[in-house]
Coordinates of C-alpha atoms and ligand atoms in Angstrom, one line a residue:
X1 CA 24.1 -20.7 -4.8
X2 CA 25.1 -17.9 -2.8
X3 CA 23.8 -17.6 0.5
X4 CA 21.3 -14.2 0.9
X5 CA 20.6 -12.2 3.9
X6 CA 16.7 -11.5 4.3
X7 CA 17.5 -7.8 3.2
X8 CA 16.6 -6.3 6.5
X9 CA 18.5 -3.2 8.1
X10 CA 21.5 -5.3 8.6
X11 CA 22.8 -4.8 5.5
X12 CA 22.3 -4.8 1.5
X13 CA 21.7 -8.1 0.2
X14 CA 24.5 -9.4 -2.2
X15 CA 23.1 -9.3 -6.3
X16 CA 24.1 -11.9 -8.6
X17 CA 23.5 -12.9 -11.9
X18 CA 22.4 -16.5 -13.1
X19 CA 23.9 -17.4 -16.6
X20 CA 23.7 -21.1 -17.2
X21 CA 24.1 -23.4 -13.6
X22 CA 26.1 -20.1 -12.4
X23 CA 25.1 -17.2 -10.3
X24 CA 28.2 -14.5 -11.2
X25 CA 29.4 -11.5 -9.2
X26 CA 29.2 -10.0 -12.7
X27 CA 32.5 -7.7 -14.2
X28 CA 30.3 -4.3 -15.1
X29 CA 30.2 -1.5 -13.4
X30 CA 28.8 -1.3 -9.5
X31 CA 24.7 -1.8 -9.5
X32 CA 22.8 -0.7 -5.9
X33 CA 19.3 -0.4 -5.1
X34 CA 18.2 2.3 -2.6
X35 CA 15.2 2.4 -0.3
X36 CA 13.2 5.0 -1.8
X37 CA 11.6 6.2 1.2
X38 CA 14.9 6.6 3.2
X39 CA 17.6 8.1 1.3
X40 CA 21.3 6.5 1.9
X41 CA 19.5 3.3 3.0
X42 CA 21.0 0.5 0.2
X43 CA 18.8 -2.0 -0.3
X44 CA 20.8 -4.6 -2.5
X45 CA 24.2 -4.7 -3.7
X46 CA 26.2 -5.8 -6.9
X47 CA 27.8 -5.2 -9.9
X48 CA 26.0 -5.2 -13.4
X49 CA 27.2 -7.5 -16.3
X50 CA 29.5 -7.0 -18.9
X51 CA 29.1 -7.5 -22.8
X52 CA 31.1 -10.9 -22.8
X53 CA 28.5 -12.0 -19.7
X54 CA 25.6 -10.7 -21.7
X55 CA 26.3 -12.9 -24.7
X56 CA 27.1 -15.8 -22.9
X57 CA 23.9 -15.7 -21.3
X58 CA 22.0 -16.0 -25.1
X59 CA 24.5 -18.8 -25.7
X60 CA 23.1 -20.3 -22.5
X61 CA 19.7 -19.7 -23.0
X62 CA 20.3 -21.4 -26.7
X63 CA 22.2 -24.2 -25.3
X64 CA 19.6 -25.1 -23.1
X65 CA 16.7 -24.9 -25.9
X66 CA 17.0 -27.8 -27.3
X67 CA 16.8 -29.8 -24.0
X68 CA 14.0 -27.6 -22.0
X69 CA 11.2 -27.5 -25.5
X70 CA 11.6 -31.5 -25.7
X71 CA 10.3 -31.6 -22.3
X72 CA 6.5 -32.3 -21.4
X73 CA 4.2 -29.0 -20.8
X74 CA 3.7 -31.4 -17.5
X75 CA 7.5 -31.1 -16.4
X76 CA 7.8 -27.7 -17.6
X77 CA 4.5 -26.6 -15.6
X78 CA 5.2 -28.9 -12.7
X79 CA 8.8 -26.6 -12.2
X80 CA 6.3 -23.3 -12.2
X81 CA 4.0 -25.2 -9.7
X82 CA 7.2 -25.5 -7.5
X83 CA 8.6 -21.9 -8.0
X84 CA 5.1 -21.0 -7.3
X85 CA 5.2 -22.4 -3.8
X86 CA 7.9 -21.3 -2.7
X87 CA 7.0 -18.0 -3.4
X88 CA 4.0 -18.5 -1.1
X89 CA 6.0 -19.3 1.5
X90 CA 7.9 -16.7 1.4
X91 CA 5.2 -14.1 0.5
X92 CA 5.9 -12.0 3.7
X93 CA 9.2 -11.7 3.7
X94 CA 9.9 -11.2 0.2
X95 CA 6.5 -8.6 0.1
X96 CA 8.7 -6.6 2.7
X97 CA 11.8 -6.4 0.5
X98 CA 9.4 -5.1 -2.0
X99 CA 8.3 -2.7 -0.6
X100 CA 11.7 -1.3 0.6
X101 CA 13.0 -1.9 -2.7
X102 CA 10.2 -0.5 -4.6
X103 CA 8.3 1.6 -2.2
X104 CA 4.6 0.5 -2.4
X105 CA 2.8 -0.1 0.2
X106 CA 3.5 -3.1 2.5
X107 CA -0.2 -4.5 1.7
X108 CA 0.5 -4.1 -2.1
X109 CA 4.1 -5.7 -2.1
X110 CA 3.0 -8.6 -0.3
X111 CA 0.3 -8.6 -2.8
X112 CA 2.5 -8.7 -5.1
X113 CA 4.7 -11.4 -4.5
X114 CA 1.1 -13.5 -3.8
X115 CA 0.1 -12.5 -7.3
X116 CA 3.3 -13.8 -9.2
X117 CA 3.0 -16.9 -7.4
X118 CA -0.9 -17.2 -8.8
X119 CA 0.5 -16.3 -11.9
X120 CA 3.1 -19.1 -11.7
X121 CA 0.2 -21.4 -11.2
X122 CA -2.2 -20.4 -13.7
X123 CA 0.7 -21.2 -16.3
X124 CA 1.5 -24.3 -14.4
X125 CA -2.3 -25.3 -15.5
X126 CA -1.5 -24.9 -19.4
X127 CA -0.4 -28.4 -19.6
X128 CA -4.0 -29.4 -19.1
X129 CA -5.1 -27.1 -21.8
X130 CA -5.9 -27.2 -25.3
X131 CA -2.9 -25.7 -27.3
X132 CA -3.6 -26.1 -30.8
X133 CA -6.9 -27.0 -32.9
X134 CA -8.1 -29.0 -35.5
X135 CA -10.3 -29.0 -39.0
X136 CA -11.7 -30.3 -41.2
X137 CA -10.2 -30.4 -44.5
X138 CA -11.7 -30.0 -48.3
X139 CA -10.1 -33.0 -48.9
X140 CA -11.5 -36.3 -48.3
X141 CA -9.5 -38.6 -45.7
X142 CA -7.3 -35.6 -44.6
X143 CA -7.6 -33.6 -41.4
X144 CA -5.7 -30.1 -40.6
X145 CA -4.2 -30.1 -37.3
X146 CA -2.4 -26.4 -35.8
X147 CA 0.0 -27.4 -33.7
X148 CA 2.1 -24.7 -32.0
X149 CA 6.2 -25.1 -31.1
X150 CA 7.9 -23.1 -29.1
X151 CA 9.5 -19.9 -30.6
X152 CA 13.1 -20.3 -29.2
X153 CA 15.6 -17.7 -26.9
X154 CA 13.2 -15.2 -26.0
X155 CA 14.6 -11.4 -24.6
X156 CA 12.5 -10.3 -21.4
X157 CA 12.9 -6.6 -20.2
X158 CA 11.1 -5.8 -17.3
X159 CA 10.2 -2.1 -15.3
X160 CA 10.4 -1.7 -11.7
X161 CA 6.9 -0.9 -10.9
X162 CA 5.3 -4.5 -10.6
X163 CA 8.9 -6.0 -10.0
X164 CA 8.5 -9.5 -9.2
X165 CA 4.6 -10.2 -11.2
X166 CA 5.3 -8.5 -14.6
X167 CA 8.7 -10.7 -14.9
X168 CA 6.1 -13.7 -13.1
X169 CA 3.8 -13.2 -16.3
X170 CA 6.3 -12.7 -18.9
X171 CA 8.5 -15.7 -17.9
X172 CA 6.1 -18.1 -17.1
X173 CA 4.6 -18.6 -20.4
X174 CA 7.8 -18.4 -22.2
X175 CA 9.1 -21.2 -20.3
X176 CA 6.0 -23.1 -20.1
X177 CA 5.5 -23.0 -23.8
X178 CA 9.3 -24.5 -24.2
X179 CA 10.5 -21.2 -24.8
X180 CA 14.0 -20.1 -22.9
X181 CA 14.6 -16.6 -21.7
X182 CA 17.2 -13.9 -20.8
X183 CA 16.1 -11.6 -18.5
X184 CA 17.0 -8.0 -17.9
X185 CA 14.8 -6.6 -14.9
X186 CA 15.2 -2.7 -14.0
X187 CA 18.3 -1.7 -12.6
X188 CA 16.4 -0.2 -9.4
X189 CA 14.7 -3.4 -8.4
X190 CA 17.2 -6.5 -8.6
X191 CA 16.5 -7.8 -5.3
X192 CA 13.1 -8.9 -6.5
X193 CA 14.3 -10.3 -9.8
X194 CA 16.7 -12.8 -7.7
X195 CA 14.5 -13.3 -5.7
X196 CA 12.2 -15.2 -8.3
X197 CA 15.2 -16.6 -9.4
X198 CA 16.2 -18.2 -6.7
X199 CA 12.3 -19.8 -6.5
X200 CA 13.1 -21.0 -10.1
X201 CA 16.4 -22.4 -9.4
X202 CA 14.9 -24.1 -6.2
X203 CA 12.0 -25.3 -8.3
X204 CA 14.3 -27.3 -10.1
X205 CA 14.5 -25.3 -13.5
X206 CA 17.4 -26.7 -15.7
X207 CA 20.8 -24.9 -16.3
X208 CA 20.5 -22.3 -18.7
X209 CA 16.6 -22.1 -19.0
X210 CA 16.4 -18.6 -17.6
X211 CA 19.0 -16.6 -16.9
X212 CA 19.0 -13.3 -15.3
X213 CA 21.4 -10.4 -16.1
X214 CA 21.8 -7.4 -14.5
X215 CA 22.7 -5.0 -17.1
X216 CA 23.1 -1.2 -17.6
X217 CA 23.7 1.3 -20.3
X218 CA 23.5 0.0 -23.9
X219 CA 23.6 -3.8 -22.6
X220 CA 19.8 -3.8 -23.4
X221 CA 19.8 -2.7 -26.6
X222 CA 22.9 -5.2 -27.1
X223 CA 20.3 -7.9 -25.3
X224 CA 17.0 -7.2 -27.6
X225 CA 19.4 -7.1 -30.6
X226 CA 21.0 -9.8 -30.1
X227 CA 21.3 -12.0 -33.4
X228 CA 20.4 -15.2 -31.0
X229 CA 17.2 -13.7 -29.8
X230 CA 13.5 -15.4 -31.1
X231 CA 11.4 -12.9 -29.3
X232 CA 11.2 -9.7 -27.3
X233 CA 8.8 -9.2 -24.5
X234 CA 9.1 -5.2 -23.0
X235 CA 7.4 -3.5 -20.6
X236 CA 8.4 0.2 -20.2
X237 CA 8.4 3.3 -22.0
X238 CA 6.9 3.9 -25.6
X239 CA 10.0 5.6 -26.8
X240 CA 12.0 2.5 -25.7
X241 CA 9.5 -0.1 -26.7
X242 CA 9.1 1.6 -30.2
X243 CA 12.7 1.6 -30.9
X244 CA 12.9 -2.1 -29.8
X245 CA 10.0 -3.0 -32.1
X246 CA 11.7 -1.1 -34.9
X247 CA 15.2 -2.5 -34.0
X248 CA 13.4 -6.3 -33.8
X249 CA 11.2 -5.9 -37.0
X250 CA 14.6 -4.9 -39.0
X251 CA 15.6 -8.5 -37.8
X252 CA 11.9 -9.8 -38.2
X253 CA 12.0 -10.9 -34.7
X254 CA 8.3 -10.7 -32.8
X255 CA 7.8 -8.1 -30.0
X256 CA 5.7 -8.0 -27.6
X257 CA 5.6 -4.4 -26.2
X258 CA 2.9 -2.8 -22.8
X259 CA 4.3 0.7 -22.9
X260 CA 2.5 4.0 -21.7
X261 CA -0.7 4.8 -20.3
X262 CA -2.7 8.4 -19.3
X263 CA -6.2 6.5 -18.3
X264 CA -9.2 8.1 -17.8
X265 CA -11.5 7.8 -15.8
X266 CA -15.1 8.9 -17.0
X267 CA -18.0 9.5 -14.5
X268 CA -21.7 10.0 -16.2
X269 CA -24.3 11.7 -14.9
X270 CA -26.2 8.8 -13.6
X271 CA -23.1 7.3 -11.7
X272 CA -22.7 5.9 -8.4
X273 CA -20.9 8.8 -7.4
X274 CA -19.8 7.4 -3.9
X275 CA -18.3 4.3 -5.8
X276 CA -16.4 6.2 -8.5
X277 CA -14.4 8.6 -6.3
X278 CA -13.8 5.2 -4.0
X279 CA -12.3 3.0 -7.3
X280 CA -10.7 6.7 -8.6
X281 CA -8.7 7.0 -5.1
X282 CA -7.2 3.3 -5.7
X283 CA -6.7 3.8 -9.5
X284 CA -5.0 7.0 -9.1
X285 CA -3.1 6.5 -5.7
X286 CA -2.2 3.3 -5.1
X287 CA 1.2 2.3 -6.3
X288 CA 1.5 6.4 -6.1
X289 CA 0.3 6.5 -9.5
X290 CA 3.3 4.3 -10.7
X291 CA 1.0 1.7 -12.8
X292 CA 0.3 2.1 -16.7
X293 CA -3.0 1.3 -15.9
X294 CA -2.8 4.1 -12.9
X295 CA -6.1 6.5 -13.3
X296 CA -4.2 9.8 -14.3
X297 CA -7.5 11.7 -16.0
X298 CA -11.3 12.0 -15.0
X299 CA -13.8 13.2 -17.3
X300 CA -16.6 14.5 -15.0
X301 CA -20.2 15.1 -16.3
X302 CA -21.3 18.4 -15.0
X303 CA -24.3 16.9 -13.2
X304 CA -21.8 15.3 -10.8
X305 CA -18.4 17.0 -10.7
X306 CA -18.6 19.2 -7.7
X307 CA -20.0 16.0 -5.7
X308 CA -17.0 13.8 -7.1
X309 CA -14.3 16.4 -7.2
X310 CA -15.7 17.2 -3.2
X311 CA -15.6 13.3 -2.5
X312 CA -11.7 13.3 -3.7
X313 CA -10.9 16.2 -1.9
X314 CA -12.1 15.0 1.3
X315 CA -10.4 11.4 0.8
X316 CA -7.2 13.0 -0.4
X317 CA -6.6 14.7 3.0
X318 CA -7.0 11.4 4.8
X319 CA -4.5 10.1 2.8
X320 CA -0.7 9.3 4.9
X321 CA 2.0 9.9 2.9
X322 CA 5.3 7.7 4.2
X323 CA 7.5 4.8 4.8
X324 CA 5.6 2.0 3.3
X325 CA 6.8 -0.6 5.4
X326 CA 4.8 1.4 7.9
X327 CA 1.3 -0.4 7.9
X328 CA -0.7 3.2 8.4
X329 CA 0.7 4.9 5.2
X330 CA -1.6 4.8 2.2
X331 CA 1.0 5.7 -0.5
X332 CA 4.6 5.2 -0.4
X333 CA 7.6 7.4 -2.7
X334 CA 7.9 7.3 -5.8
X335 CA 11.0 5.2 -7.4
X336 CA 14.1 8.1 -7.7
X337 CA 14.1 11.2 -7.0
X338 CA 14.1 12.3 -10.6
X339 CA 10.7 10.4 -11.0
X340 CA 9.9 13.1 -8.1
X341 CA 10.9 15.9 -9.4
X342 CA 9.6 15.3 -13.2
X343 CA 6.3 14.8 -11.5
X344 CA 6.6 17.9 -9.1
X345 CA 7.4 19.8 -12.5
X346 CA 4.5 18.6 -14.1
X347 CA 2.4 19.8 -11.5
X348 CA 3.5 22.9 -11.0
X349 CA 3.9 23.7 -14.7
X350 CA 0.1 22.5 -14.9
X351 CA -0.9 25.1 -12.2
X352 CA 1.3 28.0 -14.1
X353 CA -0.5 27.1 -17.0
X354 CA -3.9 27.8 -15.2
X355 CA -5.5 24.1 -13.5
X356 CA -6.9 24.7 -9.9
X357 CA -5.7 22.5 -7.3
X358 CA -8.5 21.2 -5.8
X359 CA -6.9 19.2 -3.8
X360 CA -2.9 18.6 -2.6
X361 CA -1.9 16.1 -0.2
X362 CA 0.5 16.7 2.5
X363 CA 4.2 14.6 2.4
X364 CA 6.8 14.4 4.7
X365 CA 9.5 16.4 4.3
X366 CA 9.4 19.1 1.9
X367 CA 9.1 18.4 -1.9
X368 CA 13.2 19.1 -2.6
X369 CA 14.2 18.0 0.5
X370 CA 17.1 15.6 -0.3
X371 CA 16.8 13.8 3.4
X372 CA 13.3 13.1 2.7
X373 CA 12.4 10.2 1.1
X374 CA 10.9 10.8 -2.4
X375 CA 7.7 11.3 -1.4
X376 CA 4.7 13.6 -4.3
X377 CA 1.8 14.7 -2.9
X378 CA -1.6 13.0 -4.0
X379 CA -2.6 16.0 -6.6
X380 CA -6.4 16.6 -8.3
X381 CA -6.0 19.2 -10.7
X382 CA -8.6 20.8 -12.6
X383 CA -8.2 21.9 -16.6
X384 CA -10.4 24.2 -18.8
X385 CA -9.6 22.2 -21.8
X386 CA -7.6 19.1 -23.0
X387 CA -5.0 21.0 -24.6
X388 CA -2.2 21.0 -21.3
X389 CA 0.3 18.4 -20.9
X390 CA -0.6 17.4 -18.1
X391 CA -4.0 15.7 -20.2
X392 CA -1.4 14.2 -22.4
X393 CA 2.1 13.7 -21.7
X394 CA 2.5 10.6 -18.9
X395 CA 3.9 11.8 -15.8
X396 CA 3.9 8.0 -13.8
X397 CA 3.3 9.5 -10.2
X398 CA -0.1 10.4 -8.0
X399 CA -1.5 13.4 -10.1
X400 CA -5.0 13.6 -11.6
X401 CA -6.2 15.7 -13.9
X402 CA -9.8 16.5 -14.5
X403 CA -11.9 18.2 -17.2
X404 CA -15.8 18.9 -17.0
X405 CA -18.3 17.3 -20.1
X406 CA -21.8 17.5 -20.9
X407 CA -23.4 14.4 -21.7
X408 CA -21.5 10.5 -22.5
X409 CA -20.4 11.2 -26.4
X410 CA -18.7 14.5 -25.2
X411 CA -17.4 12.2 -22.5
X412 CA -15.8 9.0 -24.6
X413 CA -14.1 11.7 -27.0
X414 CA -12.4 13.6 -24.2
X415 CA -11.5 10.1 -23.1
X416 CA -10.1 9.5 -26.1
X417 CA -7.9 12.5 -26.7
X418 CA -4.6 11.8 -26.4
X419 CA -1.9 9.3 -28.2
X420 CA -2.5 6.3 -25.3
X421 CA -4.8 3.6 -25.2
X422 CA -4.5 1.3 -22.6
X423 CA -7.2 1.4 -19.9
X424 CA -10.2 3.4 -19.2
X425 CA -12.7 3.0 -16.1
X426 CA -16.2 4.2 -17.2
X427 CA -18.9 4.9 -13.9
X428 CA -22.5 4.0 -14.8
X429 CA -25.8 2.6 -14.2
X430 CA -27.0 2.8 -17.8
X431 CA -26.2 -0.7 -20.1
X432 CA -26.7 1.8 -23.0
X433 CA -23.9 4.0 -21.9
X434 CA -21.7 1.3 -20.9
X435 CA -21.9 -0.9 -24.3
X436 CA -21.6 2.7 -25.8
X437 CA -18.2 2.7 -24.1
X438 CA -16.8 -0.7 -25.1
X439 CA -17.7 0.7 -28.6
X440 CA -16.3 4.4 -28.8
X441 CA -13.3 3.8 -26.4
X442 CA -10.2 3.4 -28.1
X443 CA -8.4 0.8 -25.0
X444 CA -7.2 -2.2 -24.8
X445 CA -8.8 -2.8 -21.1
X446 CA -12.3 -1.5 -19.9
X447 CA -13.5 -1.1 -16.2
X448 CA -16.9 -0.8 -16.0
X449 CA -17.7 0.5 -12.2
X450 CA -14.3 -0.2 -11.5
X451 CA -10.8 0.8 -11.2
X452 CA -8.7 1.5 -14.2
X453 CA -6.1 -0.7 -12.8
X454 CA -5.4 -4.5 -12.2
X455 CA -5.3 -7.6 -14.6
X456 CA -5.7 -11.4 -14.3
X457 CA -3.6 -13.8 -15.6
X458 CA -6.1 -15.7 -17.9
X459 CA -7.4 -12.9 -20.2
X460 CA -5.5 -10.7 -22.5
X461 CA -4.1 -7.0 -21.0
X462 CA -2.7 -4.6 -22.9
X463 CA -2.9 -1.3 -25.0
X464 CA -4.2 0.2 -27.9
X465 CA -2.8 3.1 -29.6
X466 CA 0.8 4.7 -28.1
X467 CA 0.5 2.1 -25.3
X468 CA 0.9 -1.3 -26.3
X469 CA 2.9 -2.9 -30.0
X470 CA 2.0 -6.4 -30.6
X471 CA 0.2 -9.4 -29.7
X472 CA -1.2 -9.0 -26.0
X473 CA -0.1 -10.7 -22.9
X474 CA -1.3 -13.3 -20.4
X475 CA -4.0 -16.4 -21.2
X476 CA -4.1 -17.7 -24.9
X477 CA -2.8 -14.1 -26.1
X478 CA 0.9 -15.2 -24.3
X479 CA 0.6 -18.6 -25.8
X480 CA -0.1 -17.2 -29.2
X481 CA 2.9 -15.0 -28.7
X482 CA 5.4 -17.8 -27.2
X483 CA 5.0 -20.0 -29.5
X484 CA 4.8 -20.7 -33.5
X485 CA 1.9 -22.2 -35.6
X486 CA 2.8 -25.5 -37.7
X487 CA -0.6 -26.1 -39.9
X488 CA -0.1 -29.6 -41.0
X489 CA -2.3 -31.4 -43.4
X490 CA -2.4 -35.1 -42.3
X491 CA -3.9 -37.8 -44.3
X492 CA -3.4 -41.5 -44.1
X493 CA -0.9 -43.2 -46.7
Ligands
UN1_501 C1 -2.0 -3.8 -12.9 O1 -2.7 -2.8 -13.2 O2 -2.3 -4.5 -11.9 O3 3.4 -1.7 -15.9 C2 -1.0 -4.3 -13.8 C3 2.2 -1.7 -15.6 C4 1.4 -2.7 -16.3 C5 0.8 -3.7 -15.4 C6 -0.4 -3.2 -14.6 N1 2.2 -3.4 -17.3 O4 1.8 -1.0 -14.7

């Protein structure tokens, strides 16, 4: 194994792939992650791989099937256990590199690496856990067993916004289920994805079990289509998902697909008002709005929009905009400055069109500024109707846009408008309006009183409508996606 820096201002930290027992330099073109917050600042350094590299990492990841699925859940899960430790120990150090990678908050990248090492564990924990059923049969003598086999080379494509948990929750149920896996994580966070790499490779995990390619261009379409691949797990973009879904069903090859999100949050008259506009702030500004589940619409009843829309104005202004790794700043940059500028533009075409800014954070540096870091102001905007894009179109950054309702039906169906359907947070004291949102809400996750964001690893998370294709991830739902049913009718001779 090569030897890494910590990543600190001394320098980039050298990338390389892992394709069987090797890490490679990789022959593609260069590959270089920035600090978001400080322009010029280079994070981690490498080169991508090339289409030979690519393939020979599915021939890996074949090779080693045969090998990793005969071994016990215990020896698979006691590997994750490992991994999962030494990401604990290294929680700190690795949380800072996320955050200078990434750009949230120092608080949230440590988080973060802490969650994918509880996520590591919790799959650890499958061995003890029932993974198939049995029935009765019709048939005297017989029973029916469902047994469940792993599904083979699985695909994992991964975004940059939760870089080391999402590939934590993807990877650890493929491998603990037998599976092997090639991993392509985004091209603007590979410090993280070696990273929990190296904690894999440390753990013990055999040759060839995971690799991890850093690929560019058309190498991921080259990756999901791959006539090796089982199974594709995505997280990203709908437009990208859907063309790997249509792409993987051409083959007949499952996918697994957690793409876009515009969540609402709805607040009814007989809210806690002082709690909604507290879970609204973290929903909509943590991360700077880079989550699928981020809140990124509020459907106010009129009863309590002024005192809600009031209650985010003030908060808002006591945001700090900056540097994550300083421990005062509330919200970090946004990834590249394209992602700033698309969401500057959607903004400011969203106020042309008419919305009210009722409220605009303050940044450092000017929005433009190419020394700055790439830093959007917290934004609440209000609309006169659904109709803008702003209400539909996802623009992944710290912008909230709010409509006013009458009553909790008027509420669900503005909730409701629009093509995604991942997560909503409803704020109520009524049971009746509550159960009338787990009814009339078309998502795939719920808050009640909470924020629209988060998931744990034991029950399923993802979308409904534009937002997520597929069986969902994490607990049984990732079993029952990383593995294959055999239904066998077993009677004595
Ligand atoms: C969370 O809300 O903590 O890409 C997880 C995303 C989602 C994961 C959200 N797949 O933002």
């Amino acid at each position: 194994m090569p030897t890494h820096t910590t990543g600190g201002p001394a320098g980039p930290v050298d990338l390389h792939s892992r394709i069987g027992d090797a890490w490679i330099a990789g022959g593609g073109g260069a590959l270089e992650s920035d600090n978001p917050a400080r322009p010029g600042e280079t994070v981690a350094r490498g080169r991508t791989v090339t289409a030979a590299e690519l393939d020979a990492a599915v021939d890996a990841a074949a090779a080693a099937f045969p090998g990793w699925s005969a071994c016990t859940l215990h020896e698979r899960g006691g590997i994750l256990a490992r991994a999962a430790a030494i990401i604990d120990a290294r929680a700190d150090e690795w949380g800072t590199e996320l955050s200078r990678e990434e750009g949230k908050t120092l608080a949230e990248g440590r988080g973060e690496v802490a969650r994918a090492a509880q996520i590591l564990r919790y799959y650890a924990g499958a061995a003890d856990r029932e993974s198939g059923t049995v029935h009765p049969s019709p048939r005297a003598g017989e029973q029916i067993l469902v047994t469940r086999r792993p599904v083979g080379v699985v695909a994992a494509v991964t975004p940059f916004n939760f870089p080391i948990a999402i590939p934590a929750w993807k990877i650890a149920p493929a491998l603990v289920y037998g599976n092997t896996v090639v991993w392509k994580p985004a091209e603007t966070v590979p410090l993280l994805a070696l990273r929990l790499m190296e904690a894999l490779v440390q753990a013990g995990l055999p040759a060839g079990v995971l690799n991890l390619v850093f690929a560019a261009g058309d190498l991921g379409a080259r990756l999901v289509g791959h006539e090796r691949v089982d199974a594709v797990t995505f997280t990203g973009s709908t437009a990208v998902g859907r063309e790997i879904a249509a792409g993987a069903a051409r083959r007949g090859v499952p996918v697994q697909a957690e793409m876009g999100g515009k969540n609402a949050a709805v607040v009814l008259a007989d809210a806690d008002v002082g709690l909604a506009v507290q879970q609204i702030m973290a929903g909509a500004f943590r991360s700077s709005g880079q989550k699928c589940t981020a809140t990124s619409r509020l459907v106010l009843d009129h009863a309590v929009a002024d005192a809600v829309l009031d209650g985010l104005a003030r908060e808002v202004k006591s945001l700090r905009v900056g540097d994550p790794l300083d421990p005062e700043v509330h919200v970090g940059p946004l990834i590249t400055a394209a992602a700033r500028e698309r969401v500057d533009r959607g903004a400011a075409a969203a106020v042309d069109a008419g919305a009210r800014v009722v409220v605009r954070g303050e940044t450092p540096g000017a929005v433009g500024d190419s020394a700055a870091g790439n830093f959007a102001p917290p934004t609440v905007l209000e609309l006169d109707s659904t109709d803008a894009p702003v209400w539909r179109e996802e623009l992944f950054g710290p912008v909230l846009a709010a409509v006013r309702v009458d009553g909790a039906a008027a509420a669900f169906s503005a909730a409701n408008d629009g093509e995604y359907g991942l997560s909503a947070a409803v704020f109520t004291r009524d049971i009746g309006s509550a159960l009338g949102a787990v009814d009339d809400l078309s998502v795939g996750v719920l808050h009640i009183n909470s924020e629209s964001a988060g998931a744990d690893p034991h029950v399923p998370f993802g979308g409904a409508k534009a937002s997520g294709y597929g069986p969902r991830e994490q607990g049984e739902a990732a079993r029952d996606f990383f593995t294959t049913a055999t239904t066998v009718y077993l009677r004595g001779a």
